[in-house]
Coordinates of C-alpha atoms in Angstrom, one line a residue:
Chain A
M1 CA -57.6 19.8 -44.9
T2 CA -58.7 16.7 -43.1
T3 CA -56.6 14.3 -41.3
P4 CA -56.5 10.9 -43.0
K5 CA -57.3 8.3 -40.4
L6 CA -56.1 4.8 -40.3
V7 CA -57.6 2.1 -38.3
E8 CA -56.2 1.3 -34.9
H9 CA -53.3 -0.7 -35.1
F10 CA -53.0 -0.2 -38.9
F11 CA -49.1 -0.4 -39.0
R12 CA -48.7 -3.5 -36.7
H13 CA -51.4 -5.5 -38.3
E14 CA -50.2 -4.6 -41.6
Y15 CA -46.8 -5.8 -40.7
G16 CA -48.1 -9.1 -39.7
R17 CA -50.3 -9.5 -42.9
L18 CA -47.3 -8.5 -45.3
V19 CA -44.8 -10.8 -43.5
A20 CA -47.4 -13.7 -43.7
T21 CA -48.3 -13.1 -47.4
L22 CA -44.7 -12.5 -48.7
S23 CA -43.3 -15.3 -46.6
R24 CA -45.8 -17.6 -48.1
R25 CA -45.0 -16.6 -51.6
V26 CA -41.2 -16.9 -51.4
G27 CA -40.8 -19.4 -48.5
V28 CA -40.3 -18.7 -44.9
Q29 CA -36.5 -19.4 -45.2
Y30 CA -36.4 -15.9 -46.3
I31 CA -38.2 -14.4 -43.4
E32 CA -35.6 -11.9 -42.5
D33 CA -35.5 -10.7 -46.0
V34 CA -39.2 -10.5 -45.9
E35 CA -39.3 -8.5 -42.5
D36 CA -36.7 -6.2 -43.9
A37 CA -38.8 -5.3 -47.2
V38 CA -42.0 -5.0 -44.9
Q39 CA -40.4 -2.7 -42.5
S40 CA -38.8 -0.4 -45.0
A41 CA -42.1 -0.4 -47.0
L42 CA -43.9 1.0 -43.7
M43 CA -41.3 3.6 -43.5
T44 CA -41.7 4.6 -46.9
A45 CA -45.6 4.9 -46.2
L46 CA -45.0 7.0 -43.2
E47 CA -42.8 9.6 -45.2
T48 CA -44.9 9.6 -48.2
W49 CA -48.5 9.5 -46.8
T50 CA -47.9 12.0 -44.1
V51 CA -46.7 14.5 -47.1
A52 CA -48.9 13.5 -49.9
G53 CA -51.9 12.0 -48.1
L54 CA -53.2 8.5 -48.1
P55 CA -53.2 6.4 -51.3
D56 CA -56.8 5.2 -52.4
N57 CA -56.1 1.6 -51.0
P58 CA -53.4 2.0 -48.4
P59 CA -53.0 -2.0 -47.8
A60 CA -52.5 -2.5 -51.7
W61 CA -50.1 0.3 -51.7
L62 CA -47.9 -1.2 -49.0
F63 CA -48.2 -4.7 -50.5
R64 CA -46.7 -3.3 -53.9
V65 CA -43.9 -1.3 -52.2
A66 CA -43.0 -4.3 -49.9
H67 CA -43.1 -6.7 -52.8
N68 CA -40.8 -4.6 -55.0
N69 CA -38.3 -4.2 -52.1
L70 CA -38.3 -7.8 -51.6
M71 CA -38.1 -8.7 -55.3
G72 CA -35.1 -6.2 -55.6
E73 CA -33.1 -7.4 -52.7
L74 CA -33.6 -11.2 -53.8
R75 CA -32.6 -10.5 -57.4
R76 CA -29.6 -8.5 -56.6
R77 CA -28.5 -11.5 -54.2
T78 CA -29.3 -14.3 -56.7
G79 CA -27.5 -12.2 -59.4
R80 CA -24.7 -11.7 -57.4
R81 CA -24.3 -15.4 -56.3
R82 CA -24.8 -16.6 -60.1
I83 CA -21.7 -14.6 -60.7
L84 CA -19.7 -16.1 -58.1
E85 CA -20.6 -19.6 -58.8
Q86 CA -21.8 -20.3 -62.1
N87 CA -24.2 -23.1 -61.4
V88 CA -26.3 -21.9 -58.9
K89 CA -29.9 -22.6 -59.8
E90 CA -31.6 -21.0 -56.8
D91 CA -35.4 -20.0 -57.6
I92 CA -37.2 -17.7 -55.4
G93 CA -40.7 -18.7 -55.3
T94 CA -43.4 -17.4 -57.6
L95 CA -43.4 -13.8 -56.6
E96 CA -43.6 -12.9 -60.4
N97 CA -47.4 -13.7 -60.3
G98 CA -47.7 -9.9 -59.8
P99 CA -48.6 -8.2 -56.6
E100 CA -52.0 -7.4 -57.5
I101 CA -53.8 -10.5 -56.5
F102 CA -54.7 -10.7 -52.9
L103 CA -58.1 -11.6 -51.5
A104 CA -59.3 -11.4 -47.8
G105 CA -59.7 -15.1 -47.8
E106 CA -56.1 -15.6 -49.1
V107 CA -54.7 -13.1 -46.4
R108 CA -56.4 -15.4 -43.8
D109 CA -54.7 -18.3 -45.1
D110 CA -51.3 -16.5 -45.2
L111 CA -51.6 -15.6 -41.7
L112 CA -52.6 -19.2 -40.6
R113 CA -49.8 -20.6 -42.5
M114 CA -47.3 -18.2 -40.9
L115 CA -48.9 -19.2 -37.5
F116 CA -48.3 -22.8 -38.3
D117 CA -44.9 -21.9 -39.5
C118 CA -44.1 -20.2 -36.2
C119 CA -45.0 -23.5 -34.4
D120 CA -42.4 -25.7 -36.3
E121 CA -41.7 -28.7 -33.9
A122 CA -37.9 -27.8 -34.0
I123 CA -38.5 -24.4 -32.6
P124 CA -38.5 -24.3 -28.8
V125 CA -41.7 -23.0 -27.4
E126 CA -40.3 -19.9 -26.0
S127 CA -38.8 -19.1 -29.5
Q128 CA -42.2 -19.8 -31.1
L129 CA -43.7 -17.3 -28.8
V130 CA -41.4 -14.5 -29.7
L131 CA -41.5 -15.2 -33.2
A132 CA -45.4 -15.1 -33.4
L133 CA -45.5 -11.8 -31.4
K134 CA -42.6 -10.3 -33.8
T135 CA -44.1 -11.8 -37.1
L136 CA -47.9 -11.9 -36.7
C137 CA -48.6 -9.2 -34.0
G138 CA -45.8 -6.8 -35.6
F139 CA -44.4 -5.9 -32.2
G140 CA -40.7 -4.8 -32.0
I141 CA -38.1 -6.3 -29.9
R142 CA -38.3 -3.8 -27.1
E143 CA -42.0 -4.1 -27.1
I144 CA -41.6 -8.0 -26.8
A145 CA -39.2 -7.6 -23.9
L146 CA -41.5 -5.2 -22.1
R147 CA -44.6 -7.6 -22.5
L148 CA -42.5 -10.8 -21.6
F149 CA -40.7 -9.3 -18.8
A150 CA -37.6 -10.4 -20.6
S151 CA -34.3 -8.5 -21.5
E152 CA -34.0 -7.2 -25.0
A153 CA -30.9 -9.7 -25.5
N154 CA -33.0 -12.5 -24.5
V155 CA -35.5 -11.7 -26.9
Y156 CA -33.0 -11.3 -29.7
K157 CA -31.5 -14.7 -28.7
R158 CA -34.9 -16.5 -28.7
L159 CA -35.8 -14.8 -32.0
G160 CA -32.4 -15.9 -33.5
R161 CA -33.1 -19.6 -32.7
A162 CA -36.3 -19.4 -34.3
R163 CA -35.0 -17.8 -37.6
S164 CA -32.1 -20.0 -38.0
R165 CA -34.4 -23.0 -37.8
L166 CA -36.6 -21.5 -40.6
R167 CA -33.6 -20.8 -42.6
E168 CA -32.6 -24.5 -42.3
L169 CA -35.8 -25.8 -43.9
P170 CA -35.7 -27.2 -47.2
L171 CA -36.0 -24.6 -50.2
R172 CA -39.5 -24.5 -52.1
P173 CA -41.4 -26.9 -49.4
G174 CA -44.8 -25.8 -50.8
E175 CA -47.7 -26.2 -48.6
L176 CA -47.7 -28.0 -45.3
T177 CA -49.4 -31.3 -45.4
G178 CA -52.6 -31.9 -43.9
E179 CA -50.7 -34.0 -41.5
Q180 CA -48.3 -31.3 -40.6
Y181 CA -51.4 -29.1 -40.0
S182 CA -53.0 -31.5 -37.6
S183 CA -49.8 -32.4 -35.8
R184 CA -49.2 -28.6 -35.0
L185 CA -52.4 -27.6 -34.2
P186 CA -51.9 -28.4 -30.4
A187 CA -48.7 -26.2 -30.5
V188 CA -50.4 -23.5 -32.3
R189 CA -53.3 -23.4 -29.8
K190 CA -50.5 -23.6 -26.9
I191 CA -48.8 -20.3 -28.5
L192 CA -52.2 -18.6 -28.6
Y193 CA -52.8 -19.5 -25.1
L194 CA -49.6 -18.2 -23.8
V195 CA -49.8 -14.9 -25.8
F196 CA -53.4 -14.6 -24.1
T197 CA -52.0 -15.5 -20.5
E198 CA -49.0 -13.2 -21.0
G199 CA -51.5 -10.3 -21.3
Y200 CA -54.2 -11.7 -18.7
L201 CA -52.2 -13.0 -16.0
S202 CA -49.3 -10.2 -16.3
S203 CA -48.3 -8.0 -13.4
H204 CA -48.0 -5.3 -15.8
A205 CA -49.0 -2.1 -14.4
E206 CA -50.5 -0.8 -17.6
M207 CA -53.9 -2.3 -18.6
A208 CA -53.7 -1.1 -22.0
I209 CA -50.5 -3.2 -22.7
R210 CA -52.1 -6.3 -21.3
R211 CA -55.3 -5.9 -23.0
E212 CA -53.4 -5.5 -26.3
L213 CA -52.0 -9.1 -26.0
C214 CA -55.4 -10.4 -25.1
D215 CA -56.9 -8.9 -28.1
E216 CA -54.1 -10.1 -30.2
A217 CA -54.5 -13.6 -29.0
I218 CA -58.4 -13.4 -29.7
R219 CA -57.8 -12.1 -33.2
L220 CA -55.5 -15.0 -34.2
A221 CA -57.5 -17.6 -32.4
T222 CA -60.6 -16.4 -34.3
I223 CA -58.8 -16.9 -37.7
L224 CA -57.8 -20.2 -36.6
A225 CA -61.3 -21.2 -35.3
E226 CA -62.7 -20.3 -38.5
H227 CA -60.4 -22.2 -40.7
P228 CA -60.5 -25.8 -41.8
A229 CA -57.1 -26.4 -40.5
G230 CA -58.0 -25.1 -37.1
Q231 CA -61.6 -26.0 -36.5
A232 CA -61.9 -28.5 -33.7
P233 CA -63.7 -28.4 -30.3
E234 CA -60.4 -27.4 -28.6
T235 CA -60.0 -24.4 -30.5
F236 CA -63.5 -23.3 -29.8
A237 CA -62.9 -24.0 -26.2
L238 CA -59.8 -22.0 -26.1
L239 CA -61.6 -19.2 -27.8
A240 CA -64.4 -19.4 -25.4
L241 CA -62.0 -19.1 -22.3
M242 CA -60.4 -16.1 -23.9
H243 CA -63.6 -14.2 -24.3
L244 CA -64.9 -15.3 -21.1
H245 CA -61.8 -13.9 -19.3
A246 CA -61.4 -10.8 -21.4
A247 CA -64.9 -9.9 -20.7
R248 CA -64.1 -9.5 -17.1
M249 CA -60.9 -7.8 -17.3
A250 CA -61.8 -4.2 -16.9
A251 CA -63.5 -4.8 -13.7
R252 CA -60.4 -6.3 -12.1
Q253 CA -58.8 -3.0 -11.4
D254 CA -60.4 0.0 -9.4
S255 CA -59.9 3.5 -11.1
S256 CA -56.6 4.0 -9.5
G257 CA -55.1 0.8 -11.0
G258 CA -55.4 -1.0 -7.7
L259 CA -56.4 -4.8 -8.1
L260 CA -59.7 -6.0 -7.0
L261 CA -60.8 -9.4 -5.6
L262 CA -63.4 -11.4 -7.5
E263 CA -65.9 -10.6 -4.7
E264 CA -65.3 -7.0 -4.8
Q265 CA -65.5 -6.6 -8.5
D266 CA -68.6 -4.6 -9.9
R267 CA -70.3 -7.3 -12.2
E268 CA -71.9 -4.3 -13.9
L269 CA -68.8 -3.7 -15.4
W270 CA -68.5 -7.2 -17.2
D271 CA -68.7 -7.3 -20.9
Q272 CA -72.0 -9.0 -21.4
Q273 CA -71.5 -9.1 -25.2
G274 CA -68.0 -10.6 -24.8
I275 CA -69.7 -13.2 -22.4
Q276 CA -72.1 -13.9 -24.7
I277 CA -69.6 -14.6 -27.6
G278 CA -67.6 -16.8 -25.2
L279 CA -70.7 -18.7 -24.3
D280 CA -71.5 -19.2 -28.1
W281 CA -67.9 -20.5 -28.6
L282 CA -68.2 -22.8 -25.5
A283 CA -71.4 -24.4 -26.8
R284 CA -69.8 -25.1 -30.2
S285 CA -66.9 -26.8 -28.3
S286 CA -69.0 -29.2 -26.6
Q287 CA -69.5 -31.3 -29.9
G288 CA -67.2 -34.4 -30.2
D289 CA -65.9 -36.5 -27.3
R290 CA -62.7 -34.4 -26.4
F291 CA -62.5 -32.8 -23.2
S292 CA -59.4 -30.7 -23.1
R293 CA -57.7 -28.5 -20.5
Y294 CA -59.3 -25.6 -22.6
H295 CA -62.9 -27.0 -22.1
A296 CA -62.3 -27.2 -18.3
E297 CA -60.8 -23.7 -18.1
A298 CA -63.5 -22.2 -20.3
G299 CA -66.0 -24.1 -18.1
I300 CA -64.6 -22.3 -14.8
A301 CA -64.5 -19.0 -16.5
A302 CA -68.2 -19.4 -17.7
E303 CA -69.3 -20.4 -14.0
H304 CA -67.9 -17.1 -12.9
C305 CA -69.5 -15.1 -15.7
L306 CA -73.0 -16.5 -15.2
A307 CA -73.0 -16.2 -11.3
H308 CA -75.0 -13.1 -10.4
S309 CA -72.9 -12.6 -7.3
F310 CA -69.9 -14.2 -5.7
Q311 CA -72.1 -15.8 -3.2
E312 CA -74.4 -17.4 -5.8
T313 CA -71.4 -18.9 -7.8
R314 CA -71.8 -22.5 -8.3
W315 CA -68.7 -23.5 -6.5
D316 CA -69.4 -27.2 -6.8
K317 CA -69.3 -26.8 -10.5
V318 CA -66.0 -24.9 -10.2
V319 CA -64.6 -27.6 -7.9
E320 CA -65.4 -30.2 -10.4
C321 CA -63.9 -28.5 -13.4
Y322 CA -60.7 -28.0 -11.4
A323 CA -60.6 -31.5 -10.6
L324 CA -61.0 -32.3 -14.2
L325 CA -58.2 -30.1 -15.1
E326 CA -56.2 -31.7 -12.6
R327 CA -56.6 -35.0 -14.4
I328 CA -56.0 -33.6 -17.9
A329 CA -53.2 -31.2 -17.0
P330 CA -51.7 -32.1 -13.9
S331 CA -50.2 -29.1 -12.1
A332 CA -50.0 -28.1 -8.5
I333 CA -51.4 -24.8 -9.2
H334 CA -54.8 -26.5 -10.3
T335 CA -54.8 -28.3 -6.8
L336 CA -54.2 -24.9 -5.3
N337 CA -57.1 -23.4 -7.1
R338 CA -59.3 -26.5 -6.3
A339 CA -58.7 -25.8 -2.6
V340 CA -59.7 -22.3 -2.8
A341 CA -63.1 -23.2 -4.6
V342 CA -63.7 -26.0 -2.0
A343 CA -63.2 -23.5 0.6
E344 CA -65.9 -21.4 -0.8
W345 CA -68.1 -24.3 -1.5
Q346 CA -67.8 -26.5 1.7
G347 CA -65.8 -24.2 4.1
P348 CA -62.3 -23.2 4.8
P349 CA -61.3 -26.2 6.8
E350 CA -62.2 -28.5 3.9
G351 CA -60.2 -26.1 1.7
L352 CA -57.2 -26.4 3.8
A353 CA -57.8 -30.3 4.4
I354 CA -56.9 -30.6 0.5
L355 CA -53.6 -28.9 0.9
K356 CA -52.7 -31.1 4.0
G357 CA -49.8 -33.2 3.2
F358 CA -49.5 -31.7 -0.3
E359 CA -45.9 -30.9 -1.0
P360 CA -45.8 -27.9 -3.6
P361 CA -43.0 -27.7 -6.3
T362 CA -40.4 -25.3 -5.7
W363 CA -41.6 -22.8 -8.4
L364 CA -44.9 -22.7 -6.3
A365 CA -43.6 -22.8 -2.9
G366 CA -41.5 -19.8 -3.6
S367 CA -44.5 -17.8 -5.2
Y368 CA -46.7 -15.4 -3.3
I369 CA -49.7 -17.3 -4.4
W370 CA -49.2 -20.4 -2.4
A371 CA -48.4 -18.2 0.7
A372 CA -51.3 -16.1 0.1
V373 CA -53.6 -18.9 -0.3
L374 CA -52.5 -20.7 3.1
A375 CA -52.5 -17.3 5.0
D376 CA -56.1 -16.7 3.9
L377 CA -57.4 -20.4 4.9
H378 CA -55.6 -20.1 8.0
R379 CA -57.1 -16.9 8.9
R380 CA -60.4 -18.0 7.9
C381 CA -59.9 -21.2 10.3
G382 CA -58.9 -19.0 13.2
N383 CA -55.2 -20.1 13.1
A384 CA -53.8 -16.5 13.5
D385 CA -50.2 -17.2 14.1
T386 CA -49.9 -19.6 11.1
A387 CA -51.8 -16.9 9.0
N388 CA -49.6 -14.2 10.0
R389 CA -46.4 -16.1 9.0
Y390 CA -47.6 -16.8 5.6
R391 CA -49.0 -13.4 5.2
D392 CA -45.4 -12.0 5.8
V393 CA -44.0 -14.4 3.3
A394 CA -46.6 -13.5 0.6
C395 CA -46.2 -9.8 1.1
K396 CA -42.5 -10.1 0.8
S397 CA -42.8 -12.0 -2.5
A398 CA -45.4 -10.0 -4.2
P399 CA -44.3 -9.2 -7.4
T400 CA -45.8 -5.7 -7.7
P401 CA -47.1 -2.9 -5.3
A402 CA -50.5 -3.6 -6.5
V403 CA -50.5 -7.1 -5.6
K404 CA -48.9 -6.2 -2.2
E405 CA -51.5 -3.9 -1.5
L406 CA -54.1 -6.4 -2.3
L407 CA -52.8 -9.1 0.0
Q408 CA -52.4 -6.6 2.8
R409 CA -56.2 -5.7 2.5
R410 CA -57.2 -9.3 2.0
L411 CA -55.0 -11.1 4.9
Q412 CA -55.5 -8.5 7.5
I413 CA -56.5 -10.5 10.8
G414 CA -60.0 -9.8 11.8
S415 CA -61.1 -8.8 8.3
P416 CA -64.2 -10.5 7.6
G417 CA -63.6 -13.8 5.8
Chain B
M1 CA -51.3 33.6 -44.4
P2 CA -48.4 35.2 -43.1
K3 CA -46.0 36.8 -45.6
Q4 CA -42.6 35.9 -44.6
K5 CA -41.4 32.6 -45.8
Y6 CA -38.8 30.4 -44.1
L7 CA -36.8 27.4 -45.4
C8 CA -36.5 24.6 -42.9
I9 CA -33.8 22.1 -43.5
Q10 CA -33.9 19.0 -41.6
R11 CA -30.8 17.2 -40.4
S12 CA -30.1 13.8 -38.9
Q13 CA -27.1 11.7 -37.9
S14 CA -26.3 9.4 -40.5
G15 CA -27.0 5.5 -40.1
K16 CA -27.6 5.9 -36.4
G17 CA -30.6 5.0 -34.5
E18 CA -32.8 1.8 -34.3
K19 CA -35.5 1.3 -36.7
P20 CA -38.9 2.1 -35.4
S21 CA -41.3 -0.6 -34.7
P22 CA -44.8 -0.5 -36.5
A23 CA -46.6 0.6 -33.3
Q24 CA -44.0 3.5 -33.1
M25 CA -44.6 4.4 -36.7
E26 CA -48.3 4.5 -36.0
E27 CA -47.7 6.8 -33.3
M28 CA -45.4 9.0 -35.5
Y29 CA -48.0 9.1 -38.1
A30 CA -50.7 10.3 -35.6
K31 CA -48.3 13.0 -34.1
F32 CA -47.5 14.2 -37.5
H33 CA -51.1 14.7 -38.6
A34 CA -51.8 16.5 -35.4
W35 CA -48.9 18.9 -35.9
K36 CA -50.0 19.4 -39.6
E37 CA -53.5 20.3 -38.6
K38 CA -52.3 22.6 -36.0
F39 CA -50.0 24.5 -38.2
Q40 CA -52.0 24.2 -41.6
K41 CA -51.8 28.0 -42.1
N42 CA -48.1 27.9 -41.7
I43 CA -47.3 25.1 -44.0
V44 CA -46.6 26.5 -47.5
D45 CA -44.7 23.5 -49.0
M46 CA -44.3 20.0 -47.1
G47 CA -41.3 19.8 -49.2
G48 CA -39.8 16.3 -49.0
K49 CA -36.9 13.8 -48.5
L50 CA -33.7 14.7 -50.2
G51 CA -31.9 11.9 -52.0
S52 CA -28.1 11.6 -53.1
G53 CA -26.7 13.8 -55.5
K54 CA -23.6 15.7 -56.6
V55 CA -22.0 19.1 -56.3
V56 CA -21.2 21.2 -59.3
T57 CA -18.3 23.5 -59.2
S58 CA -16.1 25.3 -61.7
E59 CA -14.0 22.2 -62.0
G60 CA -17.0 19.9 -62.7
A61 CA -19.3 17.7 -60.8
T62 CA -18.3 15.8 -57.7
D63 CA -19.9 13.4 -55.5
G64 CA -20.6 14.2 -52.0
P65 CA -20.0 14.5 -49.0
F66 CA -21.4 18.0 -48.9
V67 CA -20.6 18.7 -45.2
E68 CA -19.3 16.6 -42.5
A69 CA -20.5 13.1 -43.3
K70 CA -22.1 12.4 -39.7
E71 CA -24.7 15.0 -40.3
V72 CA -27.0 14.4 -43.3
V73 CA -29.4 16.7 -44.8
G74 CA -32.5 14.6 -44.8
G75 CA -35.3 16.8 -46.3
F76 CA -36.7 20.3 -46.2
M77 CA -39.9 22.2 -46.1
I78 CA -41.1 25.9 -46.4
V79 CA -43.3 27.5 -43.9
S80 CA -44.5 30.9 -43.6
A81 CA -44.7 32.9 -40.5
E82 CA -44.8 36.5 -39.1
S83 CA -41.6 36.3 -37.3
L84 CA -38.6 34.0 -37.1
E85 CA -39.9 33.0 -33.6
E86 CA -43.0 31.7 -34.9
A87 CA -41.3 29.7 -37.7
L88 CA -39.1 28.2 -35.0
E89 CA -42.2 27.3 -33.0
V90 CA -43.7 25.5 -36.2
A91 CA -40.2 23.7 -36.6
R92 CA -39.8 22.7 -32.8
E93 CA -43.2 21.0 -32.6
C94 CA -42.5 19.0 -35.7
P95 CA -42.6 15.3 -34.8
G96 CA -39.3 14.6 -36.7
V97 CA -37.3 17.2 -34.6
V98 CA -38.2 15.5 -31.4
M99 CA -36.1 12.3 -32.3
P100 CA -32.6 12.5 -30.7
G101 CA -29.9 13.2 -33.0
S102 CA -31.8 15.3 -35.4
S103 CA -32.2 19.0 -36.0
V104 CA -34.0 21.7 -38.1
E105 CA -32.4 24.8 -39.3
V106 CA -34.8 27.5 -39.9
R107 CA -33.7 30.4 -42.4
E108 CA -35.5 33.3 -43.7
I109 CA -36.0 33.3 -47.6
H110 CA -35.4 37.0 -48.8
T111 CA -37.4 37.5 -51.9
P112 CA -37.0 40.8 -53.7

């Protein structure tokens, strides 16, 4: 007897595919019924396949069961309503076309449509993010809460807001117009960017969990970049920055899970194939005259990927990209990053000069990053007292033990700068 | 294959418990297969889930509940083992049992 193997994340990705396909056929207003139907189809699969073995075509099998579940539920409901109020003429889409039709290209269309549905202007961004993680990535409520450092109740609330908005949409809206596609495209990119950074920048202890979010973002962004509705230089730049960051991810931790500084990382561990894919997308992103924040961020990531050592990094180029980023998407964090890059390029006093007279917004002033950068720059300028004061603040507000450990190592007085 | 057969009756608490997420289902699927492979010489009949039914008595057929309603017989399977202890081991390691609130009753099947 052999163990029938399923590809990794089979259940999660089938969930996303089925929700997208069925929602598109009956209308996204029925999202909750669709999700219930898919959930119970997966349960049936789990029970049946473990006993009877895998069917010839597991995705087709699942589609048929989920489709029948959904049809049964919607028929039961319209039937009941018809009895209650004689004149109801609610129609439930075109499911009757039969469950057998689905092609790979159509599945991509369905996923993409779902992604654009998630980014409806009327849904708040934090709800869009949760909705996408739930419907497209197939994460459960608890899994989302864990990944976003939110409570389960909070995730429920955000999801509820998104769903109630979807329910309010007019019935049978048909396809989104080209205009709707293009007006929502920036929001779609933003959501994918958020999914990625939730994984990449997360202080979550488990690398596998963080990596998973990055991989999901890359998977969906690739579908977007290959589709006419998403093909644009900004999308390519977004995908480039994802690949270029992800390629260096494994090297950011030592074997015991401790964080490593960029200069401490073993560059041999960087995924060269991933870097190449990133650079290819970056090349494609340079067509047209739009220079987006994704271009700037991908440019910075590319500089790091291409440098043979920390010392050989072209810091002037990095500084230039941060300056562009500050202009396109003004944020204090970009100024702070530019100061760090200038310190490497022209020296710590020049870096410090950029932050002189700079009033950080409260969210940054209260974070360990702000204190840590000031501690580091002052230390390297020889201002021991000021450096110590900032170091204590930074260590006190470190979000995880790993970050605290890194700060203590880096910010030790007398350590080589 | 060991001669003695045992009937395993799986029970779970009705209606309780959160639905597993797709990732959890994937984990369950993998665990179940590992279990199936480990005990393949013991598994005689994977059995199946039990649906609803009726009870026939001398007075006729009645609907359930058959026992206390909070515990529901969910499924059954037949394993073979050298001893009750071995049969219990097979049942104990079955992934479905690990879930809180569920249990498996293992009974020797006497055949003439």
